Amino acid sequence: MSREAEGDRQQTPPRHDVAGGGTLGWLHRIAGFVLGLGLWVFGLLGFVNRLEFFATSGPPVLGLSSNGLLSAISVVFGTILIVAAVRGGRLASTTSVVVGALFMASGVLNVLVLATPFNVLSFRMSNVVFSLVAGALLLVLGAYGRFTGRLPDSSPYHRVAHGGPVDAQHSSDNDQQTPTDRADATAARELAEAERASAGGGGTAEQRDILSQVGGSRDAAGRRAIWRRLTE
C-alpha cells in the first residue's frame, strides 16, 4: 500500500461514524418537529373553537381541557420547536431539553391549582399527565446522545465536551472536519506534518509562509483549501 493511500485511510473516519453523527442530529430534529406540530394542531383547534381566553374550565380539545391562553401558548411553543428542528440538530436538542423541562414544571405547578380560581390554563388531570409525559419525552430525546452515556468520538457533542473545535457546519450536523476526497485527505496530512515541523522549530521558509496564510482560516475545510491552493 502506498504512503499516500495509507494517509488517506488514517485521515478518513469510518463511514458509519460520520453517519452516526448525522443520524443523531436527525433524531433530535424529527422529535422536536413532531411534538411541535402536535402542539400547533392543539393550539389551532383551540382557536377554531373560539375558547374563552382566561376560562378556568373549557371544552375538550383532542381529549385535553383548553382555553384561549393555553391555545396561544401551545402555538408559540410549537413554533419554537419546529423552527429549532428546521435550523439544525444541535439547536433542536437544546430547545427540546429546555421546553421539556418547562413542560414538566408546568405539570407539577398546575396540579396544585386544579379546581381553583388560579387555574388560568384550564388544566385538568389529563393536561397534567400530558405535560409530564410530553416533557419527559422532550427531555429524553433532546438529551439522547448528547448529555447521557458515552459519546462516540465522531459525535459533534464529544468535541465540545472535550474542548475540541466545532465549526459552523457542525452546528447543522455536517462534518466539515472530514476530508472529502483523496486530494483533500492528502492536503490534511501535509498540513499536519508542516504544522508539526514548524512547532518543533523546523520546516522550510516556504512552509512557514504558507502556514501564516493558512492561520487566517478558523475552520478545517478552509485551512485545507488554502493549503491546496498554495501548494498545487
Short mmCIF file of C-alpha atoms in Angstrom, two decimals:
data_model
loop_
_atom_site.label_atom_id
_atom_site.label_comp_id
_atom_site.label_asym_id
_atom_site.label_seq_id
_atom_site.Cartn_x
_atom_site.Cartn_y
_atom_site.Cartn_z
CA MET A 1 0.00 0.00 0.00
CA SER A 2 1.41 3.43 -0.93
CA ARG A 3 2.11 6.02 1.75
CA GLU A 4 -0.48 8.36 0.21
CA ALA A 5 -3.22 5.73 0.33
CA GLU A 6 -2.22 4.88 3.91
CA GLY A 7 -2.54 8.56 4.83
CA ASP A 8 -5.98 8.70 3.21
CA ARG A 9 -7.14 5.77 5.31
CA GLN A 10 -5.86 7.41 8.51
CA GLN A 11 -7.45 10.76 7.75
CA THR A 12 -10.88 9.50 6.74
CA PRO A 13 -13.01 8.12 9.63
CA PRO A 14 -15.27 5.11 9.06
CA ARG A 15 -18.43 6.00 7.21
CA HIS A 16 -20.65 4.66 9.97
CA ASP A 17 -19.04 7.08 12.47
CA VAL A 18 -19.82 10.11 10.32
CA ALA A 19 -23.29 8.84 9.52
CA GLY A 20 -23.91 8.23 13.22
CA GLY A 21 -23.47 11.91 14.00
CA GLY A 22 -25.95 12.81 11.26
CA THR A 23 -28.44 10.23 12.48
CA LEU A 24 -28.28 11.67 15.98
CA GLY A 25 -28.98 15.15 14.67
CA TRP A 26 -31.95 13.92 12.66
CA LEU A 27 -33.35 12.17 15.73
CA HIS A 28 -33.33 15.46 17.65
CA ARG A 29 -34.86 17.33 14.72
CA ILE A 30 -37.63 14.85 13.98
CA ALA A 31 -38.59 14.52 17.67
CA GLY A 32 -38.81 18.28 18.10
CA PHE A 33 -40.70 18.74 14.83
CA VAL A 34 -43.31 16.06 15.57
CA LEU A 35 -44.03 17.30 19.09
CA GLY A 36 -44.04 20.91 17.89
CA LEU A 37 -46.51 20.02 15.15
CA GLY A 38 -48.76 18.32 17.72
CA LEU A 39 -48.76 21.48 19.85
CA TRP A 40 -49.58 23.55 16.78
CA VAL A 41 -52.58 21.39 15.92
CA PHE A 42 -53.83 21.51 19.53
CA GLY A 43 -53.46 25.30 19.68
CA LEU A 44 -55.10 25.94 16.32
CA LEU A 45 -58.07 23.75 17.19
CA GLY A 46 -58.50 25.82 20.34
CA PHE A 47 -58.61 29.00 18.24
CA VAL A 48 -61.07 27.41 15.82
CA ASN A 49 -63.40 26.60 18.73
CA ARG A 50 -63.13 30.25 19.92
CA LEU A 51 -62.41 29.32 23.51
CA GLU A 52 -62.62 31.96 26.22
CA PHE A 53 -59.13 33.28 26.83
CA PHE A 54 -58.90 33.06 30.64
CA ALA A 55 -61.58 30.44 31.36
CA THR A 56 -60.67 28.08 34.22
CA SER A 57 -62.63 25.29 32.55
CA GLY A 58 -63.25 24.65 28.90
CA PRO A 59 -64.44 22.08 26.35
CA PRO A 60 -62.05 19.24 25.50
CA VAL A 61 -59.68 19.60 22.56
CA LEU A 62 -58.09 16.30 21.49
CA GLY A 63 -59.03 14.92 24.90
CA LEU A 64 -57.46 17.81 26.84
CA SER A 65 -59.10 20.79 28.50
CA SER A 66 -58.13 24.12 26.99
CA ASN A 67 -58.79 27.85 26.82
CA GLY A 68 -57.56 30.71 24.64
CA LEU A 69 -54.42 31.30 26.70
CA LEU A 70 -53.37 27.63 26.60
CA SER A 71 -54.04 27.57 22.85
CA ALA A 72 -51.80 30.60 22.32
CA ILE A 73 -49.01 29.13 24.47
CA SER A 74 -49.25 25.83 22.57
CA VAL A 75 -48.86 27.61 19.22
CA VAL A 76 -45.88 29.61 20.49
CA PHE A 77 -44.01 26.59 21.86
CA GLY A 78 -44.96 24.52 18.82
CA THR A 79 -43.46 27.20 16.59
CA ILE A 80 -40.27 27.31 18.69
CA LEU A 81 -39.80 23.53 18.42
CA ILE A 82 -40.50 23.48 14.67
CA VAL A 83 -38.14 26.39 13.91
CA ALA A 84 -35.39 24.79 16.02
CA ALA A 85 -35.87 21.47 14.19
CA VAL A 86 -35.56 23.20 10.82
CA ARG A 87 -32.43 25.12 11.86
CA GLY A 88 -30.36 22.13 12.99
CA GLY A 89 -29.86 19.16 15.29
CA ARG A 90 -27.86 20.99 17.97
CA LEU A 91 -30.49 23.73 18.31
CA ALA A 92 -33.31 21.16 18.22
CA SER A 93 -31.62 19.21 21.02
CA THR A 94 -31.14 22.26 23.24
CA THR A 95 -34.67 23.53 22.59
CA SER A 96 -36.21 20.13 23.31
CA VAL A 97 -34.41 19.91 26.66
CA VAL A 98 -35.46 23.44 27.70
CA VAL A 99 -39.09 23.06 26.57
CA GLY A 100 -39.26 19.60 28.12
CA ALA A 101 -38.13 20.98 31.48
CA LEU A 102 -40.74 23.75 31.24
CA PHE A 103 -43.47 21.22 30.42
CA MET A 104 -42.60 19.09 33.45
CA ALA A 105 -42.51 22.16 35.68
CA SER A 106 -45.91 23.19 34.29
CA GLY A 107 -47.37 19.78 35.10
CA VAL A 108 -46.11 19.91 38.69
CA LEU A 109 -47.23 23.51 39.29
CA ASN A 110 -50.64 23.22 37.67
CA VAL A 111 -51.61 20.13 39.63
CA LEU A 112 -51.51 22.42 42.69
CA VAL A 113 -54.12 24.83 41.27
CA LEU A 114 -56.62 22.39 39.79
CA ALA A 115 -60.24 23.40 40.52
CA THR A 116 -59.14 26.79 41.88
CA PRO A 117 -59.52 30.36 40.51
CA PHE A 118 -55.75 30.30 39.79
CA ASN A 119 -56.15 27.60 37.13
CA VAL A 120 -55.63 30.15 34.34
CA LEU A 121 -54.61 27.47 31.81
CA SER A 122 -57.82 25.48 32.33
CA PHE A 123 -55.85 22.37 33.31
CA ARG A 124 -57.45 19.07 34.23
CA MET A 125 -55.65 15.95 35.39
CA SER A 126 -55.38 14.78 31.76
CA ASN A 127 -53.47 18.01 30.98
CA VAL A 128 -51.13 17.40 33.91
CA VAL A 129 -50.40 13.87 32.73
CA PHE A 130 -49.81 15.11 29.16
CA SER A 131 -47.42 17.85 30.36
CA LEU A 132 -45.38 15.39 32.40
CA VAL A 133 -45.25 12.74 29.65
CA ALA A 134 -44.53 15.21 26.82
CA GLY A 135 -41.92 16.97 28.97
CA ALA A 136 -40.20 13.69 29.80
CA LEU A 137 -40.16 12.70 26.10
CA LEU A 138 -38.64 16.03 25.07
CA LEU A 139 -36.02 15.80 27.81
CA VAL A 140 -35.03 12.23 26.99
CA LEU A 141 -34.99 12.65 23.21
CA GLY A 142 -33.26 16.03 23.37
CA ALA A 143 -30.57 14.75 25.73
CA TYR A 144 -30.10 11.40 24.00
CA GLY A 145 -26.56 11.02 22.67
CA ARG A 146 -25.57 14.45 23.97
CA PHE A 147 -25.76 14.58 27.76
CA THR A 148 -26.19 10.89 28.61
CA GLY A 149 -23.95 7.87 28.12
CA ARG A 150 -20.52 7.73 26.46
CA LEU A 151 -20.39 9.99 23.44
CA PRO A 152 -18.76 8.48 20.32
CA ASP A 153 -15.62 10.24 19.09
CA SER A 154 -17.41 11.15 15.84
CA SER A 155 -20.19 12.99 17.69
CA PRO A 156 -20.01 16.81 17.44
CA TYR A 157 -21.06 16.89 21.11
CA HIS A 158 -17.97 14.82 22.00
CA ARG A 159 -15.76 17.55 20.53
CA VAL A 160 -17.48 20.23 22.61
CA ALA A 161 -17.23 18.17 25.82
CA HIS A 162 -13.50 17.67 25.28
CA GLY A 163 -12.70 21.21 24.18
CA GLY A 164 -12.31 20.33 20.52
CA PRO A 165 -13.05 22.64 17.59
CA VAL A 166 -16.61 22.85 16.32
CA ASP A 167 -17.16 24.94 13.20
CA ALA A 168 -20.38 26.38 11.87
CA GLN A 169 -21.27 23.31 9.84
CA HIS A 170 -21.02 21.06 12.89
CA SER A 171 -23.92 23.05 14.28
CA SER A 172 -26.00 21.93 11.31
CA ASP A 173 -24.79 18.32 11.62
CA ASN A 174 -22.31 18.35 8.70
CA ASP A 175 -18.84 17.04 9.50
CA GLN A 176 -16.69 19.70 7.86
CA GLN A 177 -13.61 18.38 9.69
CA THR A 178 -13.62 15.26 7.47
CA PRO A 179 -11.65 15.35 4.20
CA THR A 180 -14.00 14.98 1.25
CA ASP A 181 -11.71 13.16 -1.20
CA ARG A 182 -8.19 11.75 -1.64
CA ALA A 183 -6.63 15.10 -2.55
CA ASP A 184 -8.29 16.72 0.46
CA ALA A 185 -7.02 13.96 2.75
CA THR A 186 -3.50 14.36 1.32
CA ALA A 187 -3.67 18.12 1.94
CA ALA A 188 -4.79 17.49 5.51
CA ARG A 189 -1.85 15.14 6.11
CA GLU A 190 0.69 17.51 4.54
CA LEU A 191 -0.71 20.44 6.51
CA ALA A 192 -0.48 18.49 9.77
CA GLU A 193 3.12 17.47 9.02
CA ALA A 194 4.09 21.06 8.20
CA GLU A 195 2.47 22.32 11.41
CA ARG A 196 4.33 19.73 13.47
CA ALA A 197 7.62 20.64 11.82
CA SER A 198 7.03 24.35 12.34
CA ALA A 199 6.07 23.83 16.00
CA GLY A 200 9.36 21.98 16.52
CA GLY A 201 11.35 24.84 15.02
CA GLY A 202 11.82 23.11 11.68
CA GLY A 203 10.16 23.34 8.30
CA THR A 204 11.13 25.37 5.27
CA ALA A 205 10.65 29.11 4.86
CA GLU A 206 8.03 28.39 2.19
CA GLN A 207 6.09 26.16 4.56
CA ARG A 208 6.16 28.78 7.31
CA ASP A 209 4.91 31.42 4.87
CA ILE A 210 2.04 29.18 3.74
CA LEU A 211 1.17 28.33 7.35
CA SER A 212 0.91 32.01 8.18
CA GLN A 213 -1.74 32.35 5.45
CA VAL A 214 -3.49 29.14 6.47
CA GLY A 215 -3.75 30.50 10.00
CA GLY A 216 -6.20 33.13 8.77
CA SER A 217 -8.91 30.49 8.44
CA ARG A 218 -10.55 29.06 11.58
CA ASP A 219 -12.28 26.00 10.10
CA ALA A 220 -10.61 22.81 8.93
CA ALA A 221 -12.06 22.79 5.41
CA GLY A 222 -10.93 26.38 4.80
CA ARG A 223 -7.40 25.62 6.02
CA ARG A 224 -7.15 22.61 3.73
CA ALA A 225 -8.43 24.66 0.78
CA ILE A 226 -5.83 27.38 1.32
CA TRP A 227 -3.05 24.79 1.64
CA ARG A 228 -4.09 23.11 -1.60
CA ARG A 229 -4.34 26.42 -3.45
CA LEU A 230 -0.86 27.50 -2.40
CA THR A 231 0.92 24.15 -2.87
CA GLU A 232 -0.64 22.70 -6.03
#
